[in-house]
Amino acid sequence: LELGFEQARQRMLKVGRDPRPYMRTAYELFCGRADEKDLAEVGHTAGQGSPPEFYSLLYLGLYNEAKGDQVKARHYLRGAAQSPYVKRSGDYMGSLARVHLKERG
């Protein structure tokens, strides 16, 4: 069964309140209660190379991929994969961003 973006959005798993503002905003974006600029602002406010910036870029990339906008998806995923946070943290999600970008072009 393959769902479209809006059908998948309607079936979003309900989760509790995440203590991380960037994750709450990413969840709200996927649910349709926030927009891209909200998540971008959370990352930008936290500063370059911060975990919130990395995760904001990552989830903006995944969101745009889900919506079918490959150009924006690549832009955000490239920013996430090249984030200074990835280079210094060893966070496995950085590897996910790099592999995802490589596989999707």
Short mmCIF file of C-alpha atoms in Angstrom, two decimals:
data_model
loop_
_atom_site.label_atom_id
_atom_site.label_comp_id
_atom_site.label_asym_id
_atom_site.label_seq_id
_atom_site.Cartn_x
_atom_site.Cartn_y
_atom_site.Cartn_z
CA LEU A 1 0.00 0.00 0.00
CA GLU A 2 1.52 3.28 -1.11
CA LEU A 3 0.16 6.46 0.42
CA GLY A 4 0.46 10.01 -0.81
CA PHE A 5 1.92 12.76 1.33
CA GLU A 6 -1.40 14.00 2.72
CA GLN A 7 -2.68 10.49 3.45
CA ALA A 8 0.52 9.67 5.29
CA ARG A 9 0.26 12.94 7.22
CA GLN A 10 -3.21 11.95 8.41
CA ARG A 11 -1.77 8.68 9.76
CA MET A 12 1.11 10.25 11.71
CA LEU A 13 2.03 8.42 14.86
CA LYS A 14 1.08 10.45 17.90
CA VAL A 15 4.04 11.02 20.19
CA GLY A 16 4.57 12.68 23.55
CA ARG A 17 6.20 16.06 24.02
CA ASP A 18 9.86 15.91 23.02
CA PRO A 19 12.08 18.11 25.23
CA ARG A 20 14.10 19.27 22.19
CA PRO A 21 12.50 22.29 20.45
CA TYR A 22 13.87 21.31 17.04
CA MET A 23 12.31 17.85 17.28
CA ARG A 24 8.96 19.26 18.42
CA THR A 25 9.00 21.68 15.49
CA ALA A 26 10.00 18.93 13.03
CA TYR A 27 7.10 16.80 14.26
CA GLU A 28 4.72 19.74 13.95
CA LEU A 29 5.99 20.33 10.39
CA PHE A 30 5.28 16.76 9.33
CA CYS A 31 1.84 16.96 10.99
CA GLY A 32 1.00 20.19 9.15
CA ARG A 33 0.90 22.44 12.22
CA ALA A 34 4.18 24.26 11.42
CA ASP A 35 5.87 25.27 8.21
CA GLU A 36 9.39 25.07 6.86
CA LYS A 37 10.34 28.55 8.02
CA ASP A 38 9.46 27.60 11.62
CA LEU A 39 11.91 24.71 11.61
CA ALA A 40 14.55 26.70 9.73
CA GLU A 41 14.28 29.45 12.36
CA VAL A 42 14.82 27.00 15.21
CA GLY A 43 18.03 25.78 13.57
CA HIS A 44 19.21 29.26 12.62
CA THR A 45 18.60 30.66 16.10
CA ALA A 46 20.65 27.88 17.69
CA GLY A 47 23.66 28.78 15.55
CA GLN A 48 25.90 27.27 12.93
CA GLY A 49 27.28 23.86 13.80
CA SER A 50 24.77 23.26 16.58
CA PRO A 51 22.73 20.07 16.96
CA PRO A 52 19.49 22.01 16.36
CA GLU A 53 20.86 23.41 13.10
CA PHE A 54 21.90 19.95 11.90
CA TYR A 55 18.61 18.30 12.80
CA SER A 56 16.59 21.15 11.33
CA LEU A 57 18.42 20.78 8.02
CA LEU A 58 18.09 17.00 8.10
CA TYR A 59 14.36 17.01 8.73
CA LEU A 60 13.75 19.83 6.24
CA GLY A 61 15.49 17.63 3.67
CA LEU A 62 13.45 14.55 4.56
CA TYR A 63 10.24 16.60 4.59
CA ASN A 64 10.88 17.99 1.12
CA GLU A 65 11.80 14.56 -0.18
CA ALA A 66 8.49 13.23 1.15
CA LYS A 67 6.67 16.08 -0.61
CA GLY A 68 8.47 15.30 -3.87
CA ASP A 69 10.67 18.41 -4.07
CA GLN A 70 14.03 16.79 -4.79
CA VAL A 71 15.85 20.08 -5.38
CA LYS A 72 15.00 21.47 -1.95
CA ALA A 73 15.56 18.06 -0.37
CA ARG A 74 19.12 17.85 -1.75
CA HIS A 75 19.84 21.42 -0.66
CA TYR A 76 18.86 20.74 2.95
CA LEU A 77 20.41 17.27 3.09
CA ARG A 78 23.69 18.64 1.73
CA GLY A 79 23.67 21.29 4.45
CA ALA A 80 23.03 18.65 7.10
CA ALA A 81 25.71 16.28 5.76
CA GLN A 82 28.29 19.09 5.65
CA SER A 83 27.42 20.54 9.05
CA PRO A 84 30.33 21.14 11.42
CA TYR A 85 28.25 19.29 14.02
CA VAL A 86 28.53 16.08 11.98
CA LYS A 87 32.28 16.41 11.66
CA ARG A 88 32.94 16.80 15.37
CA SER A 89 30.12 14.87 17.07
CA GLY A 90 30.25 11.35 15.69
CA ASP A 91 26.43 11.38 15.78
CA TYR A 92 25.26 8.45 13.67
CA MET A 93 22.52 10.64 12.21
CA GLY A 94 25.30 12.52 10.41
CA SER A 95 26.16 9.27 8.64
CA LEU A 96 22.49 8.84 7.83
CA ALA A 97 22.47 12.30 6.22
CA ARG A 98 25.59 11.58 4.16
CA VAL A 99 24.37 8.17 2.97
CA HIS A 100 20.91 9.50 2.22
CA LEU A 101 22.37 12.33 0.15
CA LYS A 102 24.70 9.96 -1.68
CA GLU A 103 21.92 7.51 -2.51
CA ARG A 104 19.50 10.20 -3.67
CA GLY A 105 22.06 12.12 -5.71
#
